[in-house]
Short mmCIF file of C-alpha atoms in Angstrom, two decimals:
data_model
loop_
_atom_site.label_atom_id
_atom_site.label_comp_id
_atom_site.label_asym_id
_atom_site.label_seq_id
_atom_site.Cartn_x
_atom_site.Cartn_y
_atom_site.Cartn_z
CA MET H 8 127.47 35.24 110.70
CA SER H 9 125.10 34.27 107.86
CA ASN H 10 123.25 36.83 105.78
CA LEU H 11 119.80 37.89 106.92
CA THR H 12 116.81 37.75 104.65
CA ILE H 13 114.77 40.94 105.05
CA TYR H 14 111.17 40.91 103.93
CA GLN H 15 107.83 42.41 104.78
CA ASP H 16 104.18 41.61 104.36
CA ASN H 17 102.31 43.18 101.43
CA TYR H 18 105.48 44.58 99.88
CA THR H 19 103.51 45.27 96.67
CA ASP H 20 100.61 46.88 98.51
CA ALA H 21 100.41 50.13 96.55
CA THR H 22 97.93 51.88 94.29
CA VAL H 23 99.14 54.04 91.41
CA ILE H 24 97.18 57.24 90.72
CA SER H 25 97.61 59.08 87.44
CA ASN H 26 99.19 62.53 87.69
CA ARG H 27 96.60 63.67 85.19
CA PHE H 28 93.87 62.84 87.68
CA ILE H 29 95.59 64.96 90.34
CA ASP H 30 96.42 67.86 87.99
CA GLU H 31 93.21 68.11 85.98
CA TYR H 32 90.33 66.38 87.76
CA MET H 33 90.84 66.25 91.51
CA LYS H 34 90.63 69.99 92.19
CA ALA H 35 87.11 70.29 90.76
CA ALA H 36 85.68 67.21 92.50
CA ASN H 37 84.16 67.07 95.95
CA ASP H 38 85.36 64.80 98.74
CA ALA H 39 82.89 61.99 98.03
CA GLN H 40 83.75 61.89 94.34
CA ILE H 41 87.50 61.79 95.05
CA LYS H 42 87.22 59.11 97.73
CA ILE H 43 85.06 56.86 95.59
CA TYR H 44 87.32 57.17 92.52
CA LEU H 45 90.42 56.39 94.61
CA TYR H 46 88.63 53.46 96.22
CA LEU H 47 87.70 52.02 92.82
CA THR H 48 91.32 52.36 91.74
CA ARG H 49 92.38 50.56 94.90
CA MET H 50 89.92 47.71 94.23
CA ILE H 51 91.23 47.27 90.70
CA SER H 52 94.88 47.21 91.77
CA ALA H 53 94.04 44.48 94.31
CA ARG H 54 91.75 42.64 91.87
CA LEU H 55 88.88 42.82 94.32
CA THR H 56 85.15 43.24 93.79
CA THR H 57 82.91 45.74 95.50
CA SER H 58 79.32 46.99 95.49
CA VAL H 59 77.40 50.22 95.88
CA SER H 60 76.22 49.24 99.35
CA GLU H 61 79.75 48.26 100.41
CA ILE H 62 81.19 51.59 99.27
CA ALA H 63 78.38 53.44 101.03
CA ASP H 64 79.05 51.58 104.29
CA ILE H 65 82.81 52.15 104.14
CA PHE H 66 82.56 55.92 103.70
CA ASN H 67 79.28 56.42 105.60
CA TYR H 68 77.52 57.69 102.45
CA THR H 69 74.10 56.81 101.12
CA GLU H 70 73.89 54.55 98.09
CA LYS H 71 72.57 57.52 96.11
CA ASP H 72 75.72 59.45 97.10
CA VAL H 73 77.81 56.67 95.57
CA LEU H 74 75.75 56.54 92.39
CA ARG H 75 75.95 60.32 92.03
CA ALA H 76 79.74 60.14 92.27
CA LEU H 77 79.89 57.39 89.65
CA LYS H 78 77.70 59.42 87.30
CA TYR H 79 79.93 62.45 87.91
CA TRP H 80 83.06 60.59 86.81
CA GLU H 81 81.20 59.13 83.85
CA LYS H 82 80.23 62.65 82.74
CA ASN H 83 83.88 63.67 83.08
CA ARG H 84 84.87 60.61 81.00
CA LEU H 85 87.10 58.97 83.58
CA LEU H 86 84.99 55.83 83.58
CA THR H 87 82.03 54.19 81.90
CA LEU H 88 79.21 52.29 83.55
CA ASP H 89 77.83 49.00 82.25
CA TYR H 90 74.15 48.13 82.72
CA ASP H 91 72.22 44.95 82.11
CA GLU H 92 68.94 44.81 80.21
CA ALA H 93 67.04 45.75 83.37
CA LYS H 94 69.23 48.88 83.74
CA ASN H 95 70.97 47.49 86.81
CA LEU H 96 74.58 48.57 87.13
CA LYS H 97 76.77 45.52 86.62
CA GLY H 98 80.27 46.81 85.95
CA ILE H 99 82.63 49.78 85.81
CA HIS H 100 85.35 50.58 83.24
CA LEU H 101 88.08 52.90 84.48
CA LEU H 102 89.58 54.60 81.43
CA ASP H 103 93.31 55.00 80.99
CA LEU H 104 94.17 58.59 81.95
CA ASN H 105 97.77 58.13 80.85
CA ALA H 106 96.66 57.93 77.24
CA SER H 107 97.12 61.09 75.19
CA THR H 108 93.38 61.65 75.08
CA VAL H 109 90.36 60.31 76.88
CA LEU H 110 87.72 59.25 74.40
CA PRO H 111 84.14 60.54 74.76
CA VAL H 112 81.73 58.34 76.67
CA GLN H 113 79.84 57.21 73.57
CA ASN H 114 83.06 55.88 72.01
CA SER H 115 84.46 54.40 75.21
CA THR H 116 83.87 50.81 74.10
CA ALA H 117 86.63 51.30 71.58
CA SER H 118 89.12 52.30 74.25
CA THR H 119 91.22 50.03 76.36
CA PRO H 120 90.01 50.16 79.96
CA ILE H 121 92.36 49.61 82.84
CA CYS H 122 90.08 46.94 84.16
CA ILE H 123 86.48 45.91 84.45
CA VAL H 124 85.44 45.63 88.07
CA PRO H 125 83.71 42.21 88.10
CA ILE H 126 80.88 43.35 90.30
CA SER H 127 78.15 41.53 88.39
CA SER H 128 74.83 41.48 90.25
CA LYS H 129 76.39 42.72 93.49
CA LEU H 130 76.45 46.27 92.13
CA SER H 131 73.03 47.56 91.18
CA ALA H 132 71.39 50.94 90.94
CA VAL H 133 68.95 51.79 93.71
CA ASP H 134 66.12 52.88 91.39
CA GLY H 135 67.59 51.95 88.04
CA GLU H 136 69.92 54.32 86.21
CA MET H 137 70.32 57.71 87.84
CA PRO H 138 68.83 60.60 85.88
CA GLU H 139 71.23 62.75 83.91
CA ASP H 140 70.15 65.93 85.71
CA ASP H 141 70.25 65.03 89.38
CA PRO H 142 68.67 67.89 91.36
CA TYR H 143 70.72 66.95 94.42
CA GLU H 144 74.13 66.67 92.75
CA LYS H 145 76.64 69.27 93.90
CA PRO H 146 77.99 71.33 90.97
CA SER H 147 81.69 71.98 90.54
CA TYR H 148 81.66 75.65 91.47
CA THR H 149 84.45 77.86 90.14
CA LEU H 150 86.38 80.38 92.20
CA ASP H 151 84.61 83.18 90.32
CA GLN H 152 81.22 81.77 91.33
CA LEU H 153 82.39 81.50 94.92
CA LYS H 154 83.69 85.08 94.81
CA ALA H 155 80.34 86.30 93.53
CA PHE H 156 78.55 84.41 96.28
CA LYS H 157 80.77 85.90 98.97
CA SER H 158 80.17 89.41 97.64
CA ASP H 159 76.43 89.12 98.29
CA GLU H 160 75.46 90.75 101.59
CA ALA H 161 73.11 87.97 102.72
CA ALA H 162 75.61 85.26 101.73
CA SER H 163 78.44 87.07 103.52
CA ARG H 164 76.30 87.24 106.65
CA LEU H 165 75.46 83.55 106.33
CA LEU H 166 79.13 82.56 106.01
CA PHE H 167 79.95 84.63 109.09
CA ILE H 168 77.17 82.95 111.10
CA THR H 169 78.41 79.52 109.97
CA GLU H 170 81.93 80.33 111.13
CA GLN H 171 80.56 81.35 114.52
CA TYR H 172 78.72 78.05 114.88
CA LEU H 173 81.70 75.98 113.76
CA LYS H 174 84.20 78.17 115.62
CA LYS H 175 86.63 78.27 112.70
CA THR H 176 87.36 80.06 109.44
CA LEU H 177 85.73 78.33 106.49
CA SER H 178 87.89 76.95 103.70
CA ALA H 179 86.99 77.48 100.05
CA SER H 180 85.62 73.92 99.87
CA GLU H 181 83.42 74.52 102.92
CA MET H 182 82.15 77.81 101.48
CA LYS H 183 81.19 75.91 98.33
CA SER H 184 79.11 73.60 100.51
CA ILE H 185 77.13 76.57 101.80
CA LEU H 186 76.82 77.86 98.23
CA PHE H 187 75.49 74.46 97.13
CA ILE H 188 72.89 74.39 99.90
CA SER H 189 71.78 77.92 99.07
CA ASP H 190 72.03 77.80 95.28
CA LYS H 191 71.17 74.23 94.23
CA LEU H 192 68.98 73.11 97.14
CA GLY H 193 67.32 76.51 97.42
CA PHE H 194 67.55 76.83 101.21
CA SER H 195 66.70 80.23 102.66
CA GLU H 196 69.07 82.04 104.98
CA ASP H 197 66.89 81.15 107.99
CA LEU H 198 66.76 77.48 107.02
CA ILE H 199 70.54 77.27 106.56
CA ASP H 200 70.98 78.96 109.94
CA TYR H 201 68.71 76.34 111.53
CA LEU H 202 70.47 73.53 109.62
CA ILE H 203 73.92 74.51 110.90
CA GLN H 204 72.65 74.91 114.45
CA TYR H 205 70.82 71.57 114.29
CA CYS H 206 73.96 69.70 113.19
CA VAL H 207 76.30 71.48 115.62
CA ASP H 208 73.95 70.73 118.53
CA ARG H 209 74.38 67.05 117.68
CA GLY H 210 78.16 67.32 117.62
CA LYS H 211 78.41 67.30 113.82
CA LYS H 212 80.54 70.13 112.44
CA ASP H 213 81.71 68.49 109.23
CA LEU H 214 80.28 70.29 106.17
CA ARG H 215 80.04 66.96 104.33
CA TYR H 216 77.66 65.70 107.02
CA ILE H 217 75.74 68.98 106.96
CA GLU H 218 75.38 68.63 103.17
CA LYS H 219 73.87 65.15 103.62
CA VAL H 220 71.33 66.43 106.12
CA ALA H 221 70.47 69.31 103.77
CA ILE H 222 69.94 66.91 100.85
CA ASN H 223 67.75 64.71 103.03
CA TRP H 224 65.64 67.69 104.03
CA ALA H 225 65.36 68.82 100.42
CA GLN H 226 64.21 65.33 99.40
CA GLU H 227 61.57 65.50 102.14
CA GLY H 228 60.30 68.82 100.78
CA ILE H 229 61.41 70.83 103.81
CA SER H 230 61.60 74.55 103.04
CA THR H 231 61.21 76.32 106.41
CA PRO H 232 62.84 76.03 109.86
CA LYS H 233 59.45 75.12 111.32
CA GLN H 234 59.10 72.13 108.98
CA ALA H 235 62.67 71.11 109.71
CA ALA H 236 62.03 71.25 113.45
CA ARG H 237 58.97 69.04 113.16
CA TYR H 238 60.82 66.56 110.95
CA ALA H 239 63.91 66.53 113.16
CA HIS H 240 61.85 66.04 116.32
CA LYS H 241 59.97 63.13 114.82
CA TYR H 242 63.14 61.55 113.44
CA ASP H 243 65.08 62.00 116.66
CA LYS H 244 62.32 60.72 118.90
CA VAL H 245 61.69 57.50 116.99
CA VAL H 246 65.17 56.62 115.83
CA TYR H 247 67.20 57.66 118.83
CA ASP H 248 64.76 56.14 121.33
CA ILE H 249 65.12 52.79 119.56
CA MET H 250 68.90 53.22 119.37
CA LYS H 251 68.94 53.86 123.12
CA ALA H 252 66.70 50.86 123.79
CA LEU H 253 69.22 48.66 121.98
CA GLY H 254 72.08 50.08 124.02
CA LYS H 255 73.55 52.22 121.24
CA SER H 256 74.58 55.84 121.66
CA SER H 257 76.20 56.42 118.26
CA THR H 258 74.67 58.14 115.25
CA PRO H 259 72.51 55.57 113.42
CA THR H 260 73.91 54.15 110.20
CA GLU H 261 71.86 53.94 107.04
CA THR H 262 71.33 50.20 107.63
CA GLU H 263 70.10 50.79 111.17
CA VAL H 264 67.67 53.48 109.98
CA THR H 265 66.44 51.02 107.33
CA TYR H 266 65.63 48.47 110.04
CA ILE H 267 63.83 51.09 112.13
CA THR H 268 61.86 52.32 109.14
CA ARG H 269 60.70 48.78 108.42
CA TRP H 270 59.53 48.29 112.00
CA THR H 271 57.70 51.61 112.18
CA LYS H 272 56.46 52.00 108.60
CA GLU H 273 56.18 48.56 106.98
CA PHE H 274 55.21 46.64 110.13
CA SER H 275 53.43 49.68 111.67
CA PHE H 276 54.42 48.63 115.18
CA GLU H 277 53.75 50.95 118.09
CA SER H 278 56.70 52.03 120.22
CA ASP H 279 55.81 49.68 123.12
CA VAL H 280 55.96 46.64 120.80
CA ILE H 281 59.35 47.68 119.45
CA SER H 282 60.55 48.39 123.00
CA ALA H 283 59.54 44.87 124.05
CA ALA H 284 61.57 43.39 121.20
CA CYS H 285 64.54 45.60 122.10
CA GLU H 286 64.34 44.48 125.73
CA LYS H 287 64.41 40.81 124.73
CA THR H 288 67.30 41.53 122.37
CA VAL H 289 69.44 43.26 124.98
CA LEU H 290 68.90 40.37 127.41
CA ALA H 291 69.78 37.81 124.75
CA THR H 292 72.85 39.17 122.97
CA ASP H 293 75.55 41.82 122.87
CA ASN H 294 76.19 41.46 119.14
CA HIS H 295 74.15 42.04 115.99
CA ARG H 296 71.30 43.49 118.00
CA PHE H 297 69.49 45.06 115.06
CA GLU H 298 69.44 41.74 113.23
CA TYR H 299 68.25 39.92 116.37
CA ALA H 300 65.51 42.48 117.06
CA ASP H 301 64.45 42.32 113.42
CA SER H 302 64.02 38.55 113.63
CA ILE H 303 61.77 38.97 116.69
CA LEU H 304 59.66 41.73 115.15
CA SER H 305 59.41 39.88 111.83
CA SER H 306 58.06 36.79 113.61
CA TRP H 307 55.58 38.93 115.55
CA TYR H 308 54.46 40.62 112.35
CA LYS H 309 53.83 37.23 110.72
CA ALA H 310 51.94 36.11 113.84
CA GLY H 311 49.62 39.11 113.57
CA VAL H 312 50.85 41.11 116.54
CA HIS H 313 49.37 44.62 116.68
CA HIS H 314 49.60 45.54 120.36
CA LYS H 315 51.77 44.65 123.31
CA SER H 316 48.94 42.53 124.73
CA ASP H 317 49.18 40.32 121.65
CA ILE H 318 52.77 39.49 122.60
CA GLN H 319 51.67 38.19 125.99
CA LEU H 320 49.02 36.03 124.35
CA ILE H 321 51.53 34.53 121.92
CA GLU H 322 53.98 33.79 124.73
CA GLU H 323 51.23 32.22 126.87
CA ASN H 324 50.20 29.96 123.99
CA TYR H 325 53.83 29.06 123.44
CA HIS H 326 54.33 28.06 127.09
CA LYS H 327 51.03 26.13 127.10
CA ASN H 328 52.05 24.18 124.02
CA LYS H 329 55.45 23.53 125.52
CA ALA H 330 53.90 22.33 128.79
CA ALA H 331 51.40 20.15 126.93
CA LYS H 332 54.19 18.57 124.97
CA ALA H 333 56.18 17.91 128.12
CA SER H 334 53.09 16.48 129.82
CA SER H 335 52.44 14.22 126.87
CA ASN H 336 55.95 12.91 127.11
CA ASN H 337 55.54 12.28 130.84
CA LYS H 338 52.28 10.35 130.29
CA PHE H 339 54.01 8.22 127.72
CA ASN H 340 56.83 7.48 130.10
CA GLN H 341 54.34 6.73 132.88
CA PHE H 342 52.38 4.40 130.62
CA ARG H 343 55.54 2.54 129.75
CA GLN H 344 56.48 2.27 133.42
CA ASN H 345 53.00 0.96 134.43
CA GLN H 346 53.08 -1.69 131.74
CA TYR H 347 56.54 -2.84 132.71
CA ASP H 348 56.91 -2.80 136.53
CA PHE H 349 60.31 -4.41 136.81
CA ASP H 350 60.19 -4.67 140.63
CA MET H 351 56.99 -6.75 140.49
CA LEU H 352 58.41 -8.88 137.73
CA GLU H 353 61.48 -9.59 139.81
CA LYS H 354 59.38 -10.69 142.83
CA GLU H 355 57.34 -13.02 140.66
CA LEU H 356 60.47 -14.59 139.27
CA LEU H 357 61.93 -15.13 142.74
CA SER H 358 58.73 -16.68 144.10
CA ASN H 359 58.75 -19.20 141.29
#
């Protein structure tokens, strides 16, 4: 019997991570920062390009989350960020952690990077370069800071309440999330209580998700449970009603919320106009419904639609124009037929 050749697909499909990253840097970073650094390393090993929006979509983060993580690793001198003259992010240098020392950021151009991710114009900052002191960036809390937080009576009570909501004992990382929300975002005990309850009621018990909601509320200037309730009610009613109208029951993605915001804010459409577009979309397609609905609403916006009655008028004019065009074609055909009556011509030829 002849020898067998044994092989497999992607036999070189592996990404090497420096032990120094695991030993010295990983323990102080949060989940988002670790995931994004590992993903960048993966892209380099495969010689692939990426973008801020692509990374955000893959990990279900916001683009600002991604930029914050990149700035974090730049501050820790694991990478450097390249900007064009307009301060748009155009490339990333991952520094060699296996070298004896990692050079400071200002001297990083003299170092030998592992690779430059050729992202070019695909990777750009949302609002230019992120500020050095990001008020919504989670600090790397030490165990001593966490211990001090836990020793506080109000904080201890808050951690206990959180465990009751989540029905589990909190890990050190999860406790740091509560510390971040209390310390950096400045949420009161009552507001954190409402925040946890709000997320759990929607089936979200992951502290990373709860952090995102907290940051969003902080960015909206929410400081009391009453404000949060009003904001949540408004957000839920608009967004989730539209999601339901398009046949979707999942939590909206950032892209989907962007579409909805454009329809409600930029176009200023009332709910009945958006519902009409959603109804047409559902009847027309099962795929890419947000894109399809957006094309309808964009055309209505350009046509000057303000109310649902305007839609009916546009459709009536469309059908009238279509009928007029068809009628015109029929008259042309009839004219041609009257001028050339082949039956009469045949009789005349036979009689001759």
